[in-house]
Each structure stands twice: as structure tokens, then as C-alpha cells.
CSV table of C-alpha atoms in Angstrom, one decimal:
chain,number,residue,atom,x,y,z
A,23,MET,CA,0.0,0.0,0.0
A,24,THR,CA,1.3,3.4,-0.8
A,25,PRO,CA,1.8,5.4,2.4
A,26,THR,CA,0.1,8.7,2.9
A,27,ALA,CA,0.6,11.5,5.3
A,28,SER,CA,-2.5,10.5,7.2
A,29,SER,CA,-1.7,6.8,7.4
A,30,PRO,CA,-0.2,5.3,10.6
A,31,ALA,CA,3.5,5.6,10.8
A,32,LYS,CA,5.6,2.7,9.7
A,33,ARG,CA,8.5,2.2,12.1
A,34,LEU,CA,12.0,2.6,10.7
A,35,SER,CA,15.3,1.3,12.1
A,36,SER,CA,15.8,4.7,13.8
A,37,PRO,CA,18.0,6.4,11.2
A,38,ASP,CA,20.0,9.4,12.3
A,39,HIS,CA,20.6,12.8,10.7
A,40,MET,CA,23.3,11.4,8.4
A,41,GLN,CA,20.9,8.8,6.9
A,42,LEU,CA,17.8,10.9,6.5
A,43,PRO,CA,17.3,13.2,3.5
A,44,CYS,CA,18.7,16.6,4.2
A,45,ASP,CA,16.2,18.6,2.1
A,46,ASP,CA,12.8,18.1,0.7
A,47,GLY,CA,13.8,18.7,-2.9
A,48,ILE,CA,11.7,21.8,-3.2
A,49,PRO,CA,13.6,25.0,-4.2
A,50,VAL,CA,13.3,28.2,-2.2
A,51,ASN,CA,10.3,30.3,-3.1
A,52,ASN,CA,12.4,33.3,-4.2
A,53,SER,CA,15.9,34.6,-4.2
A,54,LEU,CA,15.4,36.8,-1.2
A,55,GLU,CA,15.0,33.9,1.3
A,56,PRO,CA,18.8,33.3,1.7
A,57,TRP,CA,19.3,37.0,2.4
A,58,GLN,CA,16.4,37.1,4.9
A,59,ASN,CA,17.9,34.0,6.7
A,60,ALA,CA,21.3,35.8,6.8
A,61,LEU,CA,19.8,38.9,8.4
A,62,LEU,CA,18.2,36.8,11.1
A,63,SER,CA,21.1,34.5,11.8
A,64,GLU,CA,23.9,37.1,11.8
A,65,ALA,CA,22.0,39.4,14.1
A,66,ILE,CA,21.0,36.8,16.7
A,67,GLU,CA,24.3,34.9,16.8
A,68,PRO,CA,25.9,37.1,19.5
A,69,VAL,CA,22.7,36.7,21.6
A,70,LEU,CA,22.8,33.0,21.3
A,71,ARG,CA,26.5,32.8,22.1
A,72,ARG,CA,25.9,34.7,25.4
A,73,ARG,CA,23.0,32.5,26.3
A,74,HIS,CA,24.9,29.3,25.4
A,75,PRO,CA,28.5,29.8,26.4
A,76,ASP,CA,29.1,26.1,25.9
A,77,GLY,CA,27.9,26.5,22.3
A,78,ASP,CA,25.1,24.0,22.7
A,79,TYR,CA,22.4,25.4,20.4
A,80,PHE,CA,21.3,24.8,16.8
A,81,VAL,CA,20.0,27.2,14.1
A,82,GLY,CA,18.4,25.6,11.1
A,83,MET,CA,17.6,27.2,7.8
A,84,ASP,CA,15.5,25.1,5.4
A,85,VAL,CA,16.7,22.1,7.3
A,86,GLY,CA,14.3,19.2,8.0
A,87,ILE,CA,12.8,18.6,11.4
A,88,TYR,CA,12.0,14.9,11.6
A,89,TRP,CA,9.0,14.6,13.9
A,90,ARG,CA,7.9,11.0,13.3
A,91,GLU,CA,9.3,7.8,11.9
A,92,ILE,CA,7.5,6.8,8.7
A,93,GLU,CA,8.3,5.5,5.3
A,94,PRO,CA,9.2,7.3,3.1
A,95,PRO,CA,11.0,9.5,5.7
A,96,LEU,CA,10.1,12.8,4.1
A,97,LEU,CA,6.4,12.3,5.1
A,98,GLY,CA,7.6,12.7,8.7
A,99,ALA,CA,9.6,15.9,8.1
A,100,ARG,CA,9.0,19.7,7.9
A,101,SER,CA,11.7,22.1,6.8
A,102,PRO,CA,11.0,25.5,8.4
A,103,ASP,CA,12.7,28.5,6.8
A,104,TRP,CA,14.4,29.4,10.1
A,105,PHE,CA,14.4,27.8,13.5
A,106,TYR,CA,16.4,27.7,16.8
A,107,VAL,CA,16.7,24.9,19.2
A,108,PRO,CA,18.4,25.5,22.6
A,109,ASP,CA,20.6,23.2,24.6
A,110,VAL,CA,21.5,20.7,21.9
A,111,PRO,CA,25.0,20.2,20.5
A,112,ARG,CA,25.8,22.0,17.2
A,113,LEU,CA,27.8,18.9,16.0
A,114,LEU,CA,26.9,15.3,16.2
A,115,ASP,CA,29.8,12.9,16.3
A,116,GLY,CA,31.9,15.7,14.9
A,117,GLU,CA,29.6,16.2,11.9
A,118,MET,CA,27.5,19.2,11.0
A,119,ARG,CA,23.8,18.5,11.4
A,120,ARG,CA,22.1,17.5,8.2
A,121,SER,CA,18.7,17.6,9.9
A,122,TYR,CA,17.1,17.8,13.3
A,123,VAL,CA,15.7,14.5,14.4
A,124,MET,CA,13.2,15.2,17.2
A,125,TRP,CA,12.5,11.5,18.1
A,126,ARG,CA,16.2,11.2,19.0
A,127,GLU,CA,16.8,14.4,21.0
A,128,LEU,CA,13.3,15.3,22.2
A,129,VAL,CA,14.1,19.0,22.6
A,130,HIS,CA,11.5,21.3,21.1
A,131,PRO,CA,12.6,24.3,19.1
A,132,TYR,CA,12.2,27.7,20.9
A,133,ILE,CA,11.0,29.4,17.7
A,134,VAL,CA,10.1,28.4,14.2
A,135,LEU,CA,9.7,30.9,11.4
A,136,GLU,CA,8.0,30.4,8.1
A,137,PHE,CA,8.3,32.9,5.2
A,138,ALA,CA,4.8,32.8,3.7
A,139,SER,CA,4.4,32.1,0.0
A,140,ARG,CA,1.4,33.4,-1.9
A,141,ASP,CA,-1.5,33.9,0.5
A,142,GLY,CA,0.0,32.2,3.5
A,143,SER,CA,-2.6,29.4,3.5
A,144,GLU,CA,0.1,26.7,3.6
A,145,GLU,CA,1.7,28.2,6.7
A,146,ARG,CA,-1.8,28.3,8.4
A,147,ASP,CA,-3.0,24.9,7.2
A,148,ARG,CA,-4.5,23.0,10.2
A,149,THR,CA,-5.2,19.7,8.3
A,150,PRO,CA,-4.3,16.9,10.7
A,151,TRP,CA,-1.0,15.1,10.0
A,152,GLN,CA,-0.4,17.2,6.9
A,153,GLY,CA,-0.8,21.0,7.5
A,154,LYS,CA,2.2,23.0,8.7
A,155,PHE,CA,0.2,24.8,11.4
A,156,TRP,CA,-1.2,21.5,12.7
A,157,ILE,CA,2.2,19.8,12.8
A,158,TYR,CA,3.9,22.7,14.5
A,159,GLU,CA,1.1,23.1,17.0
A,160,ARG,CA,0.4,19.5,17.8
A,161,VAL,CA,3.8,17.7,17.4
A,162,ILE,CA,6.9,19.9,17.0
A,163,GLN,CA,5.5,22.4,19.5
A,164,PRO,CA,7.9,25.3,19.4
A,165,ALA,CA,7.5,27.9,22.1
A,166,PHE,CA,6.8,30.5,19.3
A,167,TYR,CA,5.7,30.2,15.7
A,168,GLY,CA,6.0,33.1,13.4
A,169,ILE,CA,4.6,33.6,9.9
A,170,TYR,CA,6.3,36.4,7.9
A,171,GLU,CA,4.5,37.8,4.9
A,172,ARG,CA,7.0,40.0,3.1
A,173,ASP,CA,4.6,41.2,0.4
A,174,LEU,CA,2.2,42.5,3.1
A,175,GLY,CA,5.0,43.8,5.3
A,176,ARG,CA,3.9,42.0,8.4
A,177,VAL,CA,4.6,39.1,10.8
A,178,GLU,CA,2.2,37.2,13.0
A,179,VAL,CA,3.4,35.3,16.0
A,180,TYR,CA,1.8,32.5,18.1
A,181,ARG,CA,2.9,31.2,21.5
A,182,HIS,CA,2.5,27.6,22.4
A,183,THR,CA,0.3,27.3,25.5
A,184,GLU,CA,-0.5,23.8,26.9
A,185,ASP,CA,-1.5,22.0,23.7
A,186,HIS,CA,-2.3,24.8,21.3
A,187,PHE,CA,-1.0,28.1,19.7
A,188,THR,CA,-2.3,31.4,21.0
A,189,PRO,CA,-1.9,34.6,18.9
A,190,VAL,CA,0.6,37.0,20.5
A,191,GLU,CA,-0.3,40.7,20.5
A,192,PRO,CA,2.5,43.1,19.4
A,193,ASN,CA,3.8,45.6,21.9
A,194,ALA,CA,3.6,49.3,21.5
A,195,ARG,CA,6.4,49.2,19.0
A,196,GLY,CA,4.7,46.6,16.9
A,197,HIS,CA,7.2,44.0,17.9
A,198,PHE,CA,6.9,40.6,19.5
A,199,ALA,CA,8.9,39.9,22.6
A,200,LEU,CA,10.8,36.6,23.1
A,201,PRO,CA,11.5,36.6,26.8
A,202,ALA,CA,14.0,33.7,27.0
A,203,LEU,CA,16.3,35.5,24.5
A,204,GLY,CA,15.6,39.1,25.7
A,205,VAL,CA,14.9,40.2,22.1
A,206,GLU,CA,11.9,41.3,20.0
A,207,LEU,CA,10.9,40.3,16.5
A,208,GLY,CA,9.5,42.8,14.1
A,209,ILE,CA,9.5,44.3,10.6
A,210,TRP,CA,12.2,46.7,9.4
A,211,GLN,CA,11.7,48.7,6.2
A,212,GLY,CA,15.0,49.2,4.7
A,213,SER,CA,17.6,48.1,2.1
A,214,PHE,CA,19.7,45.0,2.3
A,215,MET,CA,21.9,43.7,-0.5
A,216,GLY,CA,20.6,46.5,-2.6
A,217,TYR,CA,16.9,45.5,-2.2
A,218,GLU,CA,14.4,47.7,-0.4
A,219,CYS,CA,11.5,45.8,1.3
A,220,PRO,CA,10.0,45.1,4.7
A,221,TRP,CA,12.5,42.7,6.2
A,222,LEU,CA,12.0,40.5,9.3
A,223,ARG,CA,14.5,41.6,11.9
A,224,TRP,CA,15.6,41.2,15.6
A,225,TYR,CA,15.5,44.1,18.0
A,226,ASP,CA,16.8,44.3,21.6
A,227,ALA,CA,14.5,44.8,24.6
A,228,THR,CA,14.5,48.6,24.2
A,229,GLY,CA,13.4,48.4,20.5
A,230,SER,CA,16.8,49.0,19.0
A,231,LEU,CA,17.7,47.1,15.8
A,232,LEU,CA,20.2,44.3,16.3
A,233,PRO,CA,22.9,44.8,13.7
A,234,ALA,CA,23.8,42.2,11.1
A,235,ALA,CA,27.5,41.4,10.6
């Protein structure tokens, strides 16, 4: 029988990050996504180094989060545009992570960010066992889930409370506070790499923009 995303999971012999596919074979939606990822990663890196002096944290960009064992493996994976997992080693057995295998490490991401394509319906899809929103809310369970819509110049953020996501209201600056990191997430209208648009950026607790390297 051909497996579907809604069928019961078929157990595998517990493959690790080196054995599982490292991408879903789907190209990025547009050429700005790598630049957006660079802005986020470069600006937050000093914050993460201070919070994790031992270096135990992982930032993934278009990297698979494997949330259940199933055949074929990609049916049990989602590849967020950007995510951060605290208190896990950056390297596994001396190798850079090719994916994040939740059934092995059991540490939930602190934040998952999706860059919405088209109308954002994919990022808000609550279809059980298939939709991104449902999988993040019910299984992966990051403390925060953000949906960034560049064309509309906005981001919406949800906080995981008990077993569901609750919308987070922006503060007076229009930002969303992430208490564990002492930073805020918001929109910055400006030019990066020669392109002017509303970029998703980090701010400090006073509302000042965190610089990118």
C-alpha cells in the first residue's frame, strides 16, 4: 500500500541525521530567502553565544525537522525557513547536522519561522497530520511560531500554551517579545543587499535594531 501523510507511521530502524534526506527537494520560493535568513542568523548569533557559552544550540535554515518515523522518511519531516533549538550540540559525532531528528533528541525548538508564499494558507494549514500549522502546533510544539509575509510587510506570532497556539499581541512598537532571548521580532523597512523591502529583523528589549554582521 502506498503510504500517505494521514496513514499510521511505519517504524524505521531509527535512522539518524546522516541517513535521512537533508532537504525536501523543493527549491526556495524566491531569491530573497537566503538574504532574509542571513539577516536573522547574523544578528541573533551574539545573543545565542551569550545565552549558550558552551555552544550548545542549533540554528536551522531550510533544514528538515523529523517529527515522526515513517516510510518514506520525508512524510515525517517539515523544513522551516528558520528555527532555533536551545541546549543541543551543534555537531553530532563531529559532523554538522544535516537535519534535526526530534525523536532522538526530544528537545523542542524555541522558535520556528516560516516565510509565507502566496496567500500564507500553507503556513496556516490545520489539516491533521499534513498541514504545517497543525504539525507545528500538535507535534513539533515550538514555544513560538512566526509567519512572515513580506509582500504585506507583516509578521504574526503564536505562542504555544499547553496544547495549542495562542496569537501574541504586538507591543507598542509593533514587535513581539521573546522573553528567553531578551529580544523582539519585528518588521524593518530598509535596504539590504541592494533590495528595499520590509525585512524580518531582531530588536533588543529597548526596541533598537540588532545589527547584522
